[in-house]
XYZ file of C-alpha atoms in Angstrom:
253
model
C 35.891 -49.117 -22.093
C 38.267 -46.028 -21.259
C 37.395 -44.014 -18.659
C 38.150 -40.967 -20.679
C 35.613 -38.533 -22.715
C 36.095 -39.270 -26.283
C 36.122 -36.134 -28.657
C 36.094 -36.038 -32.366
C 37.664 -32.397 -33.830
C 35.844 -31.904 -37.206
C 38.597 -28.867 -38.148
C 39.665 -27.913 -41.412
C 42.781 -25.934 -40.559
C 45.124 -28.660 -39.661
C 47.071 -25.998 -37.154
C 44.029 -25.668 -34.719
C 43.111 -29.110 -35.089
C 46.482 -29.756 -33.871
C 46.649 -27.263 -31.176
C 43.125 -28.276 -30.037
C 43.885 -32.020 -30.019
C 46.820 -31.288 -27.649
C 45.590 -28.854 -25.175
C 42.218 -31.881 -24.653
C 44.696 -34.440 -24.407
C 46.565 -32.155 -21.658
C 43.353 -32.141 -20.138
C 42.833 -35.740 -19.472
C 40.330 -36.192 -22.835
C 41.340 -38.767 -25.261
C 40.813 -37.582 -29.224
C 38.782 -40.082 -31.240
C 40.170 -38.292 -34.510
C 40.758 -35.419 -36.544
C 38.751 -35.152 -39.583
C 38.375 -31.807 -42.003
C 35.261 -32.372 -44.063
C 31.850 -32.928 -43.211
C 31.624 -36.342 -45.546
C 34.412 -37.932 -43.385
C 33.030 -37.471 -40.511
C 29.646 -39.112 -41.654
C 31.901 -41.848 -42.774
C 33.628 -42.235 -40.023
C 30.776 -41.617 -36.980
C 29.457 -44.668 -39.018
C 31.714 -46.525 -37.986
C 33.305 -45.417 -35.081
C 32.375 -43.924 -31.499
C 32.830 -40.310 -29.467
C 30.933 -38.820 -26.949
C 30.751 -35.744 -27.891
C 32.263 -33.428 -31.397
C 33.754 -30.374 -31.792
C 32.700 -28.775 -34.913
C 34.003 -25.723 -36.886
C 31.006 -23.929 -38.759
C 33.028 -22.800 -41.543
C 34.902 -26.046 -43.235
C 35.659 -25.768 -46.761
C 33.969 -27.460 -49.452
C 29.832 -28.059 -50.046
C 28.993 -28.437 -46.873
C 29.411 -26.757 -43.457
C 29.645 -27.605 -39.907
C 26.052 -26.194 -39.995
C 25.269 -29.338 -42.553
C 27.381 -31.449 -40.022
C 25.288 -30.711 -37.084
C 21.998 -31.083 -38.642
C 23.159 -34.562 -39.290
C 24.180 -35.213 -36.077
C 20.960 -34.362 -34.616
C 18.765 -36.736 -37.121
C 20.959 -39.823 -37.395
C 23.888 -40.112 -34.470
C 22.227 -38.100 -31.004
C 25.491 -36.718 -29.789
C 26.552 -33.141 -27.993
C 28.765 -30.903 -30.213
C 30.321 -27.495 -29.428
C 30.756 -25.501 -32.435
C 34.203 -23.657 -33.619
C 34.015 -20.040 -35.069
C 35.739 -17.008 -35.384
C 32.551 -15.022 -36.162
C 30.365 -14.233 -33.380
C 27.588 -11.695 -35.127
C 23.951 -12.340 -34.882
C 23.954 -14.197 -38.368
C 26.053 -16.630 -37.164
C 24.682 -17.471 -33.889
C 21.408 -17.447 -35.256
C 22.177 -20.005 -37.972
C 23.709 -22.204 -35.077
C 21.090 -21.817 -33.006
C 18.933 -23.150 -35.432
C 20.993 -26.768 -34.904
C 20.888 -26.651 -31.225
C 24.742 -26.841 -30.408
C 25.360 -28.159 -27.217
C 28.008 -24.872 -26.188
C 29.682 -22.426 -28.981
C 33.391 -21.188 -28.670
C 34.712 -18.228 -30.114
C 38.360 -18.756 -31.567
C 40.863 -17.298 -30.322
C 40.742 -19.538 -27.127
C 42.949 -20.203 -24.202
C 42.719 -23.569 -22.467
C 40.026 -22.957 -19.770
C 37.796 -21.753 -22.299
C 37.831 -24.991 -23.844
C 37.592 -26.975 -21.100
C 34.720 -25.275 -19.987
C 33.168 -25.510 -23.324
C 33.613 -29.100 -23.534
C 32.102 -29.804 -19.930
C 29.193 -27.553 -20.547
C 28.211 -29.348 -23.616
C 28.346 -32.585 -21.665
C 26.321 -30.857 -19.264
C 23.790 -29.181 -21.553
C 23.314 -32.526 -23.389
C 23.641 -35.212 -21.257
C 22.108 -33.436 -18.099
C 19.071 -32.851 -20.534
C 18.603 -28.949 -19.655
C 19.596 -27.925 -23.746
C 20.248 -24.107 -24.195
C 17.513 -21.960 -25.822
C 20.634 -20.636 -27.200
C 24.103 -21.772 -28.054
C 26.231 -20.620 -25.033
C 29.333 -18.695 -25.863
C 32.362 -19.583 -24.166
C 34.343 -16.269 -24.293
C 34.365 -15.438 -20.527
C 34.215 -18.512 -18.798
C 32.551 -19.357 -15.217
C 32.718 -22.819 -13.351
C 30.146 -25.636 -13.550
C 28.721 -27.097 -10.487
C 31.130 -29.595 -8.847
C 28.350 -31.642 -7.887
C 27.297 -32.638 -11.863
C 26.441 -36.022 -12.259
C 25.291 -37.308 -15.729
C 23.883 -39.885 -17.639
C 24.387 -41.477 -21.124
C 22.811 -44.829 -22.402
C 25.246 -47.004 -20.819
C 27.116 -45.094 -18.299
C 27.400 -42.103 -15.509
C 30.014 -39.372 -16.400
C 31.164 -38.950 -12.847
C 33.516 -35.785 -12.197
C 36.762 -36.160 -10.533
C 39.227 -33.215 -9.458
C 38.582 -31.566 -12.690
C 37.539 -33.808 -15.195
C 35.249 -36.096 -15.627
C 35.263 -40.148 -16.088
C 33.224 -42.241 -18.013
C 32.046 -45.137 -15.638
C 29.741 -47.873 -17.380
C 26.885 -49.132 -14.698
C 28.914 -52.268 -15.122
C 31.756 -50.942 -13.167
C 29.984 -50.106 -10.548
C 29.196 -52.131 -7.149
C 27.385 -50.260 -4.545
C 25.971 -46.483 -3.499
C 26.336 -45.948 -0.352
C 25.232 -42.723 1.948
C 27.408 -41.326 4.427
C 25.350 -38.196 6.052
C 24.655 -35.702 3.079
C 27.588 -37.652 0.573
C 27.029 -40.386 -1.448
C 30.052 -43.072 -2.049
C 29.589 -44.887 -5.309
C 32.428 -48.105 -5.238
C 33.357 -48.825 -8.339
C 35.706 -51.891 -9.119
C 39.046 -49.358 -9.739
C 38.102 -46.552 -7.117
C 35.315 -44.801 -4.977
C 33.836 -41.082 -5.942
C 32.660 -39.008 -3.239
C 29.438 -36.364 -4.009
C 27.939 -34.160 -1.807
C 24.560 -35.231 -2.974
C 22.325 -37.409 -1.386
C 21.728 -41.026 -2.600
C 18.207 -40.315 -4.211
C 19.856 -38.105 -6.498
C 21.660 -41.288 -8.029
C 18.795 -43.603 -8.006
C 17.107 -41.507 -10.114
C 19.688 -41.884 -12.953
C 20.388 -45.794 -12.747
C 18.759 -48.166 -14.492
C 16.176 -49.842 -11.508
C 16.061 -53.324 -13.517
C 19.947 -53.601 -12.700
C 20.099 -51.422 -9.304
C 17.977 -52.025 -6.227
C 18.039 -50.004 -3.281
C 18.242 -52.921 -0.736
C 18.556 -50.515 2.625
C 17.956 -46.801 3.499
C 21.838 -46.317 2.964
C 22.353 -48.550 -0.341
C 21.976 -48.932 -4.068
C 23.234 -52.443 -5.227
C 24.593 -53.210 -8.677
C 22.720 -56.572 -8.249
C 24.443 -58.344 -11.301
C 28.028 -58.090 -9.349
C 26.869 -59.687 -6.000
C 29.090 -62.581 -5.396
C 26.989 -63.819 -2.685
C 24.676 -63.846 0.559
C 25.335 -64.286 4.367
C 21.679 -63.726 5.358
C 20.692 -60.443 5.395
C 24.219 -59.681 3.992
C 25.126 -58.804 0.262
C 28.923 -59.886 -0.427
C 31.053 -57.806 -2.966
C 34.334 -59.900 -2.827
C 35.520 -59.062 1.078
C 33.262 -56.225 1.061
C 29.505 -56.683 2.980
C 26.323 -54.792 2.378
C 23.340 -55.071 4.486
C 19.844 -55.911 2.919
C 16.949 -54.333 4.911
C 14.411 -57.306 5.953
C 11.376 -54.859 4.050
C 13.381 -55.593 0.475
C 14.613 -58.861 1.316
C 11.892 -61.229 0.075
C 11.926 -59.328 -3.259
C 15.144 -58.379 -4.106
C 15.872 -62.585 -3.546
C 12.962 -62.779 -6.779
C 14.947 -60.599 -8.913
C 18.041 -62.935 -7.966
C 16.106 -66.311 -8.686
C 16.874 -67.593 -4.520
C 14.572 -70.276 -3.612
């Protein structure tokens, strides 16, 4: 699995979905696809995977991005920021309507897209949905400290973007003071959050808080040296209060 956000551009002006697809990829974002009508992109969701769509309202033909969306919502679940050049109360009511995850006024520059794209992942994934579609015209910073979940994975934010790591990546939480150190099997990401912040959004059947300063990803142990987890060369203690049951949910006799 790529550690990079995939975005589909559902854009019927082959310019913009050109210029779009290149300032995302600039960005560290990987482009599923570029589609134009709202029967493709059925097609192709389908078939296919993104994490989250960016959708222009007005495509030609029968059916709209407004018909896209409501789609979207019934049969695939996924955030989408919607594209338009019209920003009166018509509009945005109509959008509202379909719950998009941000909404971006064209023209843009780069930052407003960026911030578009992150606040959709936000808004959607971080469960706190808009009462409105937020319009990216003047935009303002997320929180650094973002953390998010989708079925199989955290979106953790690094620098300036966010990566896609799947809970399978991932070896151990560990608290330093007020900062939490998740190890992952490519790198470690430092938060200024505390480690209950993370336990809430991990699945508890595959991680186990085994000590006051760790979360184990208990399907990548490689082994035990008595009240020692083993990750390859690396060791993580096991508090003797969790030891008797975290050995039941790893079958030790």
């Amino acid at each position: 699995m790529s550690d990079k956000i995939k975005i589909l551009i559902v854009e019927d002006e082959i310019m913009i979905a050109e210029d779009i697809a290149m300032r995302l990829e600039d960005m560290g974002y990987e482009v599923a696809d570029k589609i134009d009508n709202v029967d493709e992109a059925v097609e192709w969701l389908e078939q296919n995977q993104t994490d989250i769509l960016l959708v222009d309202i007005s495509l030609q033909g029968d059916k709209t991005g407004l018909d896209l969306a409501a789609i979207i919502n019934e049969r695939f679940h996924l955030p989408f920021v919607f594209l338009s050049s019209l920003a009166n109360n018509t509009t945005v009511e109509k959008a509202r309507q379909v719950q998009p995850a941000a909404y971006l006024l064209k023209p843009f520059n780069d930052r407003q897209v960026k911030v578009s794209v992150d606040m959709a992942l936000h808004n959607f994934y971080g469960k706190k949905k808009p009462q409105e579609p937020e319009t990216v015209s003047e935009p303002e910073s997320l929180p650094q400290n973002v953390v998010l979940r989708m079925p199989q994975c955290l979106f953790l934010k690094k620098h300036t973007s966010y990566h896609k790591v799947p809970f399978t990546e991932i070896l151990w939480l560990e608290a330093e003071s007020n900062y939490t150190l998740i190890h992952t099997k490519g790198e470690t990401y430092t938060y200024s959050l505390v480690l209950k912040s993370f336990e809430e959004k991990l699945p508890s059947e595959t991680f186990v808080r085994v000590h006051r300063s760790f979360i184990v990803n208990i399907s990548n142990i490689t082994g035990i040296d008595g009240n020692t987890l083993l990750f390859g060369k690396n060791h993580v203690p096991v508090a003797k209060s969790v030891r008797d049951d975290l050995f039941k949910k790893l079958n030790i006799i």
